[in-house]
């Protein structure tokens, strides 16, 4: 992906997508595929919004089934199954364990019924019941008092930021243009109210320009109503914050995810092995803070998650000392303001207004369906020759029958192909054997740092360490102990002088302390 300034960028487009999260990236990919000339703009870094701060699950959502949201669950299960086939190395199966206790939480029968329906949606039985002894053998340290057994079932897991990046990178390779740190100041309309363009600002250089298009997709998640107020009376976006704690594997040595019911409010909490760490979450509270600022976990949310762990893993005495980082994101949830946060619907909406098509709500899992719904709604404003029906696989096919390489293990190849697509071979070609080792505590190899710095349009150290790779949340203090090696890998390709490096390092440390902090420490 080449860096481009606003003045270097073409001024006329078939379609402009606002928002570089999963929703915008999905629309961007499919719009380029059907032959449109498309520009995507993101006011911060790609995936900076909610789409790098999710629970990283590609899932139907068992709990949505319990709430009677059958259609959403079924659609999500279908998407999960399709994405699992089309995205090896990026979206991978995730086994989830659910303990059954005699004194609280759903009983064996209710869970068995729910999991059977869930399996039917995927056209196969995907759950197994275990007696207590077999169950505890799979989850060392889990509370055994009143445990009567437990289930295992399957969903899927992803690196959310890399999912967004792979969509954007492949759309750019296919002819699209994507600009980060570029904000829409205004959507331009003629005297009849029809869209004829947008006004863009580079948020850092101050450069600004007008761009022509008759079709604008507003995929700005929680920000959507700033550009397109809800046309439905009483229905508005309700920004709900969800936060996670990331633990070191040693603190909670799980090989499978586990879901348990929080004793305080009966909400399900997940502890999920992810990329070398363990993700604990999530909370669900009204955000109530300025959306332009980095979200961060509050002290009560942090205490709530630790209390949940204490209730189910009392013997492990997990405390703030074992936390690597925290991560908070804001869900774009459509609400009539009547329900508790966790009961709000996760459905998406599409609103159309004379060339402006807004798509918001929804989930990471359903991005492809949301992209098709959006393009269908945009059809009246697009060139008439365009067919918005797409049946192709979402990603470029990558090799799956990998042979053992002398130096690079098969699982590393699979992971690289999943995250970067066919350019995975360049990552290996442009590095040496020492850079194929994983960074301690993560599944990331050192070579990814140089590749991302060189080719993935980063402006700041935080773009590199928090989104292109995730070592900023997976290693202690944001990767402080690795900073010399990171510097050696990325500075030559970024051409940052001493002053710029020092400035970036200081800014990154300050950002980490405010947005990924560990309360109480
Ligand atoms: C804690 C949490 C856990 C979740 N877990 C899951 C999960 O496990 N599985 C799942 O399927 N879903 C999950 N979700 C939901 C999912 O993450 C979101 O639905 C999804 O990421 C929203 O993507 P988006 O692209 O619509 O919004 P965002 O990712 O927020 O992207 C919108 C982008 O628009 C940009 N923008 C805003 N205004 C402008 C402007 N004027 N100009 C240019 N750019 C602009 C923003 O900077 C932002 O990057 C979770 C959500 C949360 C909060």
Coordinates of C-alpha atoms and ligand atoms in Angstrom, one line a residue:
X1 CA 0.0 0.0 0.0
X2 CA 1.6 3.2 -1.1
X3 CA 1.5 6.4 1.0
X4 CA -0.3 9.1 -0.9
X5 CA -1.0 12.7 -0.1
X6 CA -4.4 14.3 -0.7
X7 CA -3.0 16.3 -3.6
X8 CA -1.6 13.2 -5.2
X9 CA -4.9 11.4 -5.0
X10 CA -7.4 11.3 -7.9
X11 CA -10.3 13.7 -7.4
X12 CA -13.1 11.7 -9.0
X13 CA -14.5 8.4 -7.7
X14 CA -17.4 6.0 -8.3
X15 CA -17.7 5.5 -4.6
X16 CA -16.1 6.8 -1.5
X17 CA -16.2 4.8 1.7
X18 CA -15.8 6.6 5.0
X19 CA -14.4 4.5 7.9
X20 CA -11.5 2.1 7.9
X21 CA -13.0 -0.4 10.4
X22 CA -14.3 -3.8 9.4
X23 CA -17.5 -2.5 8.0
X24 CA -15.8 0.1 5.7
X25 CA -13.1 -2.4 4.8
X26 CA -15.7 -5.1 3.8
X27 CA -17.6 -2.6 1.6
X28 CA -14.3 -1.4 0.1
X29 CA -13.2 -4.9 -0.8
X30 CA -16.5 -5.9 -2.4
X31 CA -17.0 -2.6 -4.2
X32 CA -13.5 -2.9 -5.8
X33 CA -14.3 -6.5 -6.8
X34 CA -17.4 -5.5 -8.8
X35 CA -15.4 -3.0 -10.8
X36 CA -15.9 0.3 -9.1
X37 CA -13.3 3.0 -8.7
X38 CA -13.2 3.3 -4.9
X39 CA -11.5 5.5 -2.3
X40 CA -11.6 4.6 1.4
X41 CA -10.8 7.2 4.0
X42 CA -10.1 6.7 7.7
X43 CA -9.7 9.6 10.2
X44 CA -7.2 7.8 12.4
X45 CA -5.4 4.6 11.6
X46 CA -7.0 1.6 9.8
X47 CA -9.0 -0.4 12.3
X48 CA -8.3 2.2 15.0
X49 CA -12.0 2.3 16.0
X50 CA -13.9 -0.7 17.5
X51 CA -12.5 -3.1 14.9
X52 CA -9.2 -3.6 16.7
X53 CA -10.8 -3.8 20.1
X54 CA -13.3 -6.7 19.9
X55 CA -13.3 -10.1 21.6
X56 CA -11.8 -11.5 18.4
X57 CA -14.5 -14.0 17.9
X58 CA -16.1 -14.9 14.6
X59 CA -19.2 -16.4 16.1
X60 CA -22.9 -17.0 15.9
X61 CA -23.3 -15.8 19.5
X62 CA -24.9 -18.5 21.7
X63 CA -26.2 -15.8 23.9
X64 CA -28.1 -14.1 21.0
X65 CA -29.9 -17.5 20.6
X66 CA -30.9 -17.4 24.2
X67 CA -32.4 -13.9 23.6
X68 CA -34.4 -15.3 20.7
X69 CA -32.4 -13.5 18.0
X70 CA -32.5 -16.6 15.7
X71 CA -32.0 -14.8 12.4
X72 CA -28.9 -12.9 13.6
X73 CA -27.5 -16.1 15.1
X74 CA -28.1 -18.1 12.0
X75 CA -26.7 -15.5 9.6
X76 CA -23.6 -15.2 11.9
X77 CA -23.1 -19.0 12.0
X78 CA -23.3 -19.2 8.2
X79 CA -20.8 -16.4 7.9
X80 CA -18.5 -18.1 10.4
X81 CA -18.6 -21.4 8.5
X82 CA -17.9 -19.6 5.2
X83 CA -15.1 -17.5 6.6
X84 CA -13.5 -20.5 8.2
X85 CA -13.2 -22.1 4.8
X86 CA -12.0 -19.0 3.0
X87 CA -9.6 -17.6 5.5
X88 CA -7.2 -20.3 6.8
X89 CA -4.5 -18.9 9.1
X90 CA -6.6 -15.8 9.8
X91 CA -9.9 -17.1 11.0
X92 CA -9.4 -20.4 12.9
X93 CA -11.7 -22.7 14.8
X94 CA -12.0 -22.0 18.5
X95 CA -13.1 -24.6 21.0
X96 CA -15.0 -23.2 23.9
X97 CA -15.7 -24.9 27.2
X98 CA -18.8 -24.2 29.3
X99 CA -18.8 -25.5 32.9
X100 CA -22.2 -26.6 34.4
X101 CA -22.7 -25.9 38.1
X102 CA -25.6 -27.2 40.3
X103 CA -26.1 -23.9 42.1
X104 CA -26.0 -21.3 39.3
X105 CA -25.9 -20.6 35.6
X106 CA -27.8 -22.6 32.8
X107 CA -28.2 -26.3 33.6
X108 CA -27.1 -29.2 31.5
X109 CA -30.5 -29.6 29.7
X110 CA -30.8 -25.9 28.7
X111 CA -27.3 -25.8 27.4
X112 CA -27.6 -29.0 25.5
X113 CA -30.7 -27.7 23.8
X114 CA -29.1 -24.4 22.9
X115 CA -25.9 -26.1 21.6
X116 CA -28.0 -28.5 19.6
X117 CA -29.8 -25.7 17.8
X118 CA -26.5 -23.9 17.4
X119 CA -25.0 -27.0 15.8
X120 CA -28.1 -27.4 13.5
X121 CA -27.5 -23.9 12.2
X122 CA -24.0 -25.1 11.1
X123 CA -25.5 -28.4 9.8
X124 CA -23.4 -30.6 12.2
X125 CA -23.3 -31.5 15.9
X126 CA -20.4 -29.5 17.3
X127 CA -20.7 -30.0 21.0
X128 CA -19.7 -32.7 23.5
X129 CA -20.6 -33.2 27.2
X130 CA -17.9 -34.1 29.7
X131 CA -18.2 -35.5 33.3
X132 CA -16.4 -33.3 35.9
X133 CA -13.1 -35.2 36.0
X134 CA -12.7 -35.0 32.2
X135 CA -13.8 -31.4 32.2
X136 CA -11.4 -30.2 34.9
X137 CA -8.5 -32.0 33.2
X138 CA -9.1 -29.6 30.2
X139 CA -9.2 -26.5 32.4
X140 CA -6.6 -26.7 35.2
X141 CA -7.6 -24.5 38.2
X142 CA -11.3 -24.2 37.4
X143 CA -13.6 -24.1 40.4
X144 CA -14.7 -27.7 41.2
X145 CA -17.2 -27.0 44.0
X146 CA -20.7 -27.9 42.7
X147 CA -19.3 -28.6 39.2
X148 CA -21.5 -31.3 37.6
X149 CA -19.8 -31.4 34.2
X150 CA -19.4 -29.2 31.2
X151 CA -19.7 -28.8 27.5
X152 CA -17.3 -28.1 24.7
X153 CA -18.4 -26.5 21.4
X154 CA -16.9 -24.6 18.5
X155 CA -16.8 -21.1 17.2
X156 CA -13.9 -19.2 15.5
X157 CA -11.3 -16.7 16.3
X158 CA -9.5 -13.9 14.4
X159 CA -6.9 -11.2 14.8
X160 CA -9.5 -8.4 14.2
X161 CA -7.1 -5.7 13.1
X162 CA -5.4 -8.0 10.6
X163 CA -8.7 -9.0 9.2
X164 CA -9.4 -5.4 8.4
X165 CA -5.9 -4.9 7.0
X166 CA -6.1 -8.0 4.8
X167 CA -9.4 -6.7 3.3
X168 CA -7.9 -3.3 2.7
X169 CA -4.6 -4.6 1.3
X170 CA -6.3 -6.9 -1.1
X171 CA -8.7 -4.2 -2.2
X172 CA -5.8 -1.9 -2.9
X173 CA -3.9 -4.6 -4.8
X174 CA -7.1 -4.9 -6.9
X175 CA -7.1 -1.2 -7.7
X176 CA -8.7 0.6 -4.8
X177 CA -7.1 3.5 -2.9
X178 CA -7.1 3.8 0.9
X179 CA -5.9 6.7 3.0
X180 CA -5.5 6.7 6.8
X181 CA -5.4 9.9 8.9
X182 CA -7.9 11.5 6.5
X183 CA -11.1 12.8 7.9
X184 CA -14.4 13.7 6.2
X185 CA -15.2 17.3 7.1
X186 CA -18.4 17.5 5.1
X187 CA -20.5 15.6 2.7
X188 CA -21.3 18.0 -0.3
X189 CA -24.8 18.1 -1.7
X190 CA -26.3 20.1 -4.6
X191 CA -29.5 22.2 -4.4
X192 CA -31.7 19.1 -4.7
X193 CA -29.9 17.5 -1.8
X194 CA -28.1 14.9 -3.9
X195 CA -24.5 14.0 -2.9
X196 CA -21.8 15.3 -5.3
X197 CA -18.7 14.9 -3.2
X198 CA -16.9 15.2 0.1
X199 CA -14.4 17.5 1.7
X200 CA -11.4 15.8 3.2
X201 CA -8.7 16.9 5.7
X202 CA -5.4 15.2 6.4
X203 CA -5.7 15.4 10.2
X204 CA -1.9 15.7 10.6
X205 CA -0.5 17.7 7.7
X206 CA -3.5 20.1 7.5
X207 CA -3.8 19.4 3.8
X208 CA -7.4 19.6 2.6
X209 CA -9.3 19.0 -0.7
X210 CA -12.7 18.3 -2.3
X211 CA -13.4 15.0 -4.0
X212 CA -16.2 14.2 -6.4
X213 CA -18.5 11.2 -6.2
X214 CA -22.2 10.6 -6.4
X215 CA -22.1 7.8 -3.8
X216 CA -20.7 7.9 -0.3
X217 CA -20.8 5.0 2.1
X218 CA -20.8 6.1 5.8
X219 CA -19.3 3.1 7.6
X220 CA -18.2 5.1 10.7
X221 CA -19.6 2.7 13.4
X222 CA -20.3 4.6 16.6
X223 CA -19.6 7.9 14.8
X224 CA -22.2 7.3 12.0
X225 CA -24.9 9.8 13.3
X226 CA -22.4 12.6 13.1
X227 CA -22.6 12.4 9.3
X228 CA -26.1 11.0 9.0
X229 CA -28.6 11.4 11.8
X230 CA -30.9 8.5 12.3
X231 CA -34.0 8.7 10.1
X232 CA -36.0 6.6 12.6
X233 CA -37.5 8.6 15.4
X234 CA -36.4 7.3 18.8
X235 CA -33.7 5.0 17.3
X236 CA -30.2 6.2 17.9
X237 CA -26.7 4.9 18.3
X238 CA -25.9 4.1 21.9
X239 CA -22.1 3.8 22.4
X240 CA -21.5 0.9 24.7
X241 CA -18.0 0.2 26.0
X242 CA -16.6 -3.3 26.2
X243 CA -13.3 -3.8 27.9
X244 CA -10.9 -6.7 28.2
X245 CA -7.9 -7.7 30.3
X246 CA -5.0 -9.5 28.6
X247 CA -3.2 -12.0 30.8
X248 CA 0.1 -13.8 30.3
X249 CA -0.5 -17.5 29.4
X250 CA 1.4 -18.5 32.6
X251 CA -1.3 -16.8 34.7
X252 CA -4.1 -18.8 33.2
X253 CA -2.7 -21.6 31.2
X254 CA -5.7 -22.4 28.9
X255 CA -5.5 -24.3 25.7
X256 CA -9.2 -23.8 24.9
X257 CA -11.5 -20.9 25.7
X258 CA -13.9 -21.0 28.6
X259 CA -17.1 -19.1 29.1
X260 CA -18.5 -18.6 32.6
X261 CA -21.4 -16.7 34.1
X262 CA -20.3 -13.6 36.1
X263 CA -21.7 -13.9 39.6
X264 CA -22.5 -10.2 39.8
X265 CA -24.9 -9.9 36.8
X266 CA -25.2 -13.3 35.2
X267 CA -23.5 -12.1 32.0
X268 CA -21.2 -14.6 30.1
X269 CA -17.5 -13.8 30.4
X270 CA -14.9 -15.4 28.1
X271 CA -11.3 -16.3 28.9
X272 CA -9.8 -17.0 25.5
X273 CA -6.2 -18.0 24.5
X274 CA -5.3 -15.5 21.8
X275 CA -2.0 -15.0 20.0
X276 CA 0.1 -16.1 22.9
X277 CA -1.9 -14.3 25.7
X278 CA -5.3 -14.8 27.3
X279 CA -8.1 -12.4 26.6
X280 CA -10.6 -11.9 29.4
X281 CA -13.9 -10.1 28.7
X282 CA -16.0 -8.4 28.1
X283 CA -17.8 -5.7 30.0
X284 CA -20.9 -3.9 28.6
X285 CA -21.4 -0.3 29.9
X286 CA -22.6 3.0 28.6
X287 CA -19.5 4.7 27.3
X288 CA -20.4 8.3 28.2
X289 CA -17.0 9.7 27.1
X290 CA -15.8 11.7 24.1
X291 CA -15.7 9.4 21.1
X292 CA -12.7 11.2 19.6
X293 CA -10.5 10.0 22.5
X294 CA -9.0 6.6 23.0
X295 CA -11.3 4.5 25.1
X296 CA -9.9 2.9 28.2
X297 CA -11.1 0.4 30.9
X298 CA -12.5 2.0 34.0
X299 CA -11.5 0.9 37.5
X300 CA -14.9 -0.8 38.2
X301 CA -14.8 -2.7 34.9
X302 CA -11.3 -3.9 35.7
X303 CA -12.4 -5.0 39.2
X304 CA -15.5 -6.7 37.7
X305 CA -13.3 -8.9 35.3
X306 CA -10.9 -9.8 38.1
X307 CA -13.8 -10.8 40.4
X308 CA -15.2 -13.0 37.6
X309 CA -11.8 -14.8 37.4
X310 CA -11.5 -15.1 41.2
X311 CA -15.0 -16.7 41.3
X312 CA -14.0 -19.4 38.7
X313 CA -10.3 -19.8 39.3
X314 CA -10.0 -19.2 43.0
X315 CA -6.8 -21.3 43.4
X316 CA -4.9 -19.3 40.8
X317 CA -5.1 -16.0 42.7
X318 CA -5.0 -13.9 39.5
X319 CA -4.3 -10.3 40.2
X320 CA -3.3 -7.1 38.4
X321 CA 0.3 -8.2 38.6
X322 CA -0.3 -10.9 36.0
X323 CA -2.1 -8.5 33.6
X324 CA -0.2 -7.5 30.5
X325 CA -2.5 -4.8 29.3
X326 CA -6.1 -3.8 28.9
X327 CA -8.2 -3.0 25.8
X328 CA -11.4 -1.1 25.5
X329 CA -13.7 -0.5 22.5
X330 CA -17.1 1.1 21.8
X331 CA -19.9 -0.9 20.2
X332 CA -22.0 0.8 17.6
X333 CA -25.4 -0.4 18.9
X334 CA -28.8 0.9 17.7
X335 CA -31.1 1.5 20.6
X336 CA -34.5 2.8 21.6
X337 CA -33.0 3.5 25.0
X338 CA -35.2 1.0 26.8
X339 CA -33.0 -2.0 27.4
X340 CA -30.0 -2.9 29.6
X341 CA -26.7 -2.7 27.6
X342 CA -26.3 -6.4 27.2
X343 CA -29.9 -6.8 26.0
X344 CA -29.5 -4.4 23.1
X345 CA -29.7 -5.8 19.6
X346 CA -26.5 -6.4 17.6
X347 CA -28.3 -6.1 14.2
X348 CA -27.1 -3.8 11.6
X349 CA -29.0 -1.1 9.8
X350 CA -28.7 0.6 6.3
X351 CA -30.1 4.1 5.8
X352 CA -30.1 5.7 2.4
X353 CA -30.3 9.5 1.6
X354 CA -29.8 10.7 -1.9
X355 CA -26.4 9.2 -2.5
X356 CA -25.4 8.8 1.1
X357 CA -25.7 5.2 2.3
X358 CA -25.0 4.6 6.0
X359 CA -24.3 1.2 7.4
X360 CA -23.8 0.7 11.1
X361 CA -24.4 -1.6 14.0
X362 CA -23.8 -5.3 13.4
X363 CA -20.8 -7.4 14.3
X364 CA -17.3 -8.2 13.0
X365 CA -18.6 -11.6 12.0
X366 CA -21.2 -10.3 9.6
X367 CA -19.1 -7.8 7.7
X368 CA -19.5 -9.6 4.4
X369 CA -23.3 -9.6 4.5
X370 CA -23.3 -6.0 5.6
X371 CA -21.1 -5.1 2.6
X372 CA -23.6 -6.8 0.2
X373 CA -26.6 -5.1 1.9
X374 CA -24.8 -1.8 1.6
X375 CA -23.9 -2.1 -2.1
X376 CA -27.4 -3.3 -2.9
X377 CA -28.8 -0.1 -1.2
X378 CA -26.2 2.0 -3.1
X379 CA -27.1 0.5 -6.5
X380 CA -29.4 3.4 -7.6
X381 CA -26.5 5.8 -7.3
X382 CA -23.9 3.6 -9.0
X383 CA -23.1 3.4 -12.7
X384 CA -26.0 1.3 -14.3
X385 CA -23.6 -1.4 -15.7
X386 CA -22.6 -2.4 -12.2
X387 CA -23.8 -5.8 -10.8
X388 CA -23.8 -5.6 -7.0
X389 CA -24.3 -9.4 -6.6
X390 CA -21.0 -11.1 -5.6
X391 CA -20.4 -14.8 -5.1
X392 CA -16.6 -15.0 -5.0
X393 CA -14.6 -15.9 -1.9
X394 CA -13.8 -12.9 0.1
X395 CA -10.0 -13.3 0.1
X396 CA -7.5 -14.3 -2.5
X397 CA -6.8 -18.0 -2.3
X398 CA -3.6 -18.9 -0.5
X399 CA -1.7 -22.2 -0.4
X400 CA -3.1 -24.5 2.3
X401 CA -1.3 -27.8 1.7
X402 CA 1.9 -26.5 3.0
X403 CA 5.0 -28.6 2.8
X404 CA 7.6 -28.4 5.6
X405 CA 10.1 -25.8 4.9
X406 CA 13.7 -26.2 6.2
X407 CA 13.5 -23.0 8.2
X408 CA 10.0 -21.7 8.4
X409 CA 7.5 -24.1 10.2
X410 CA 4.2 -24.9 8.5
X411 CA 2.2 -23.2 11.2
X412 CA 4.2 -19.9 10.6
X413 CA 3.5 -20.1 6.9
X414 CA -0.2 -20.7 7.6
X415 CA -0.4 -17.7 9.9
X416 CA 1.5 -15.4 7.5
X417 CA -0.7 -16.4 4.6
X418 CA -3.8 -15.8 6.7
X419 CA -2.7 -12.4 7.8
X420 CA -1.0 -11.0 4.7
X421 CA -2.3 -13.1 1.8
X422 CA 0.0 -14.0 -1.0
X423 CA 2.6 -11.3 0.0
X424 CA 3.5 -13.7 2.9
X425 CA 6.3 -14.9 0.6
X426 CA 7.8 -11.4 0.5
X427 CA 7.9 -11.3 4.3
X428 CA 10.0 -14.4 4.4
X429 CA 12.1 -13.5 1.3
X430 CA 13.0 -10.1 2.7
X431 CA 14.2 -11.4 6.1
X432 CA 16.7 -13.8 7.6
X433 CA 16.3 -16.9 9.7
X434 CA 16.7 -15.0 13.0
X435 CA 13.6 -12.9 12.1
X436 CA 11.4 -16.0 11.6
X437 CA 11.5 -16.6 15.4
X438 CA 8.5 -15.6 17.3
X439 CA 8.6 -12.6 19.6
X440 CA 8.5 -14.0 23.2
X441 CA 4.9 -14.3 24.5
X442 CA 3.3 -13.9 21.1
X443 CA 2.9 -15.8 17.8
X444 CA 4.2 -12.8 15.8
X445 CA 7.5 -13.3 14.0
X446 CA 10.1 -10.5 14.0
X447 CA 10.0 -10.2 10.2
X448 CA 6.4 -9.0 10.3
X449 CA 7.6 -5.8 12.0
X450 CA 9.9 -4.8 9.1
X451 CA 7.3 -5.8 6.5
X452 CA 4.5 -3.9 8.1
X453 CA 6.6 -0.8 8.7
X454 CA 7.7 -0.8 5.1
X455 CA 4.5 -1.7 3.3
X456 CA 1.5 -1.0 5.5
X457 CA 1.2 2.7 5.5
X458 CA 2.0 3.4 9.2
X459 CA 2.4 6.9 10.4
X460 CA 3.1 6.2 14.1
X461 CA 4.7 3.6 16.2
X462 CA 1.3 2.9 17.8
X463 CA -0.1 1.9 14.3
X464 CA 2.7 -0.6 14.1
X465 CA 2.7 -2.1 17.6
X466 CA -1.0 -1.9 18.4
X467 CA -2.6 -2.9 15.0
X468 CA -0.2 -4.2 12.3
X469 CA 1.2 -6.5 15.0
X470 CA -0.3 -6.8 18.4
X471 CA 2.8 -6.9 20.6
X472 CA 1.7 -3.6 22.2
X473 CA -1.1 -5.5 24.0
X474 CA 0.6 -8.9 24.3
X475 CA 3.9 -8.1 25.9
X476 CA 4.6 -6.4 29.2
X477 CA 4.5 -2.6 29.2
X478 CA 3.6 -2.4 25.5
X479 CA 6.7 -4.2 24.3
X480 CA 9.2 -1.9 26.2
X481 CA 11.8 -4.7 26.6
X482 CA 11.9 -5.2 22.8
X483 CA 12.1 -1.6 21.8
X484 CA 15.8 -1.7 20.7
X485 CA 15.1 -4.6 18.3
X486 CA 11.9 -3.0 17.0
X487 CA 13.9 0.2 16.4
X488 CA 16.6 -1.7 14.5
X489 CA 13.9 -3.4 12.3
X490 CA 11.7 -0.5 11.5
X491 CA 13.8 2.7 11.5
X492 CA 15.7 1.9 8.3
X493 CA 12.5 1.3 6.3
X494 CA 10.6 4.2 7.8
X495 CA 13.5 6.7 7.4
X496 CA 12.7 8.2 10.9
X497 CA 15.6 10.2 12.3
X498 CA 16.6 10.2 16.0
X499 CA 14.2 13.0 16.8
X500 CA 11.3 11.4 15.1
X501 CA 12.0 8.0 16.7
X502 CA 12.3 9.6 20.2
X503 CA 9.1 11.5 19.7
X504 CA 7.2 8.4 18.5
X505 CA 8.5 6.4 21.4
X506 CA 7.4 9.0 23.9
X507 CA 4.0 9.4 22.3
X508 CA 3.5 5.6 22.2
X509 CA 4.4 5.2 25.8
X510 CA 2.0 8.0 26.9
X511 CA -0.8 6.5 24.7
X512 CA -0.2 3.0 26.1
X513 CA -0.3 4.3 29.7
X514 CA -3.7 6.0 29.1
X515 CA -5.5 3.5 26.8
X516 CA -4.0 0.1 27.8
X517 CA -3.1 0.8 31.4
X518 CA -3.5 -1.7 34.2
X519 CA -5.5 0.0 36.9
X520 CA -4.3 -0.2 40.5
X521 CA -0.7 -0.6 39.4
Ligands
LIG1 C1 -15.6 -5.1 23.4 C2 -16.2 -5.5 22.1 C3 -16.2 -6.9 21.8 C4 -16.7 -7.3 20.5 N1 -16.5 -8.6 20.2 C5 -17.0 -9.0 19.0 C6 -16.7 -10.3 18.6 O1 -16.0 -11.1 19.3 N2 -17.2 -10.7 17.4 C7 -17.9 -9.9 16.6 O2 -18.3 -10.3 15.5 N3 -18.1 -8.6 16.9 C8 -17.7 -8.1 18.1 N4 -17.9 -6.8 18.5 C9 -18.5 -5.9 17.5 C10 -17.6 -5.4 16.5 O3 -16.3 -5.2 17.0 C11 -18.1 -4.1 15.9 O4 -19.4 -4.3 15.5 C12 -17.3 -3.7 14.7 O5 -15.9 -3.7 14.9 C13 -17.7 -2.3 14.2 O6 -17.0 -2.0 13.0 P1 -17.2 -0.7 12.3 O7 -16.3 -0.7 11.1 O8 -18.6 -0.5 12.0 O9 -16.8 0.5 13.3 P2 -15.3 0.9 13.7 O10 -14.4 -0.2 13.7 O11 -15.4 1.8 14.9 O12 -14.8 1.8 12.4 C14 -15.4 3.0 12.1 C15 -14.2 3.9 11.7 O13 -14.8 5.2 11.2 C16 -13.8 6.2 11.4 N5 -14.4 7.5 11.3 C17 -15.4 8.0 12.1 N6 -15.7 9.3 11.6 C18 -14.9 9.5 10.5 C19 -14.8 10.6 9.6 N7 -15.5 11.7 9.7 N8 -13.9 10.5 8.6 C20 -13.2 9.4 8.4 N9 -13.3 8.3 9.3 C21 -14.1 8.4 10.3 C22 -13.4 5.9 12.9 O14 -12.1 6.4 13.2 C23 -13.4 4.3 12.9 O15 -12.1 3.8 12.7 C24 -17.3 -6.4 19.7 C25 -17.4 -5.0 20.0 C26 -16.8 -4.6 21.2 C27 -16.8 -3.1 21.6

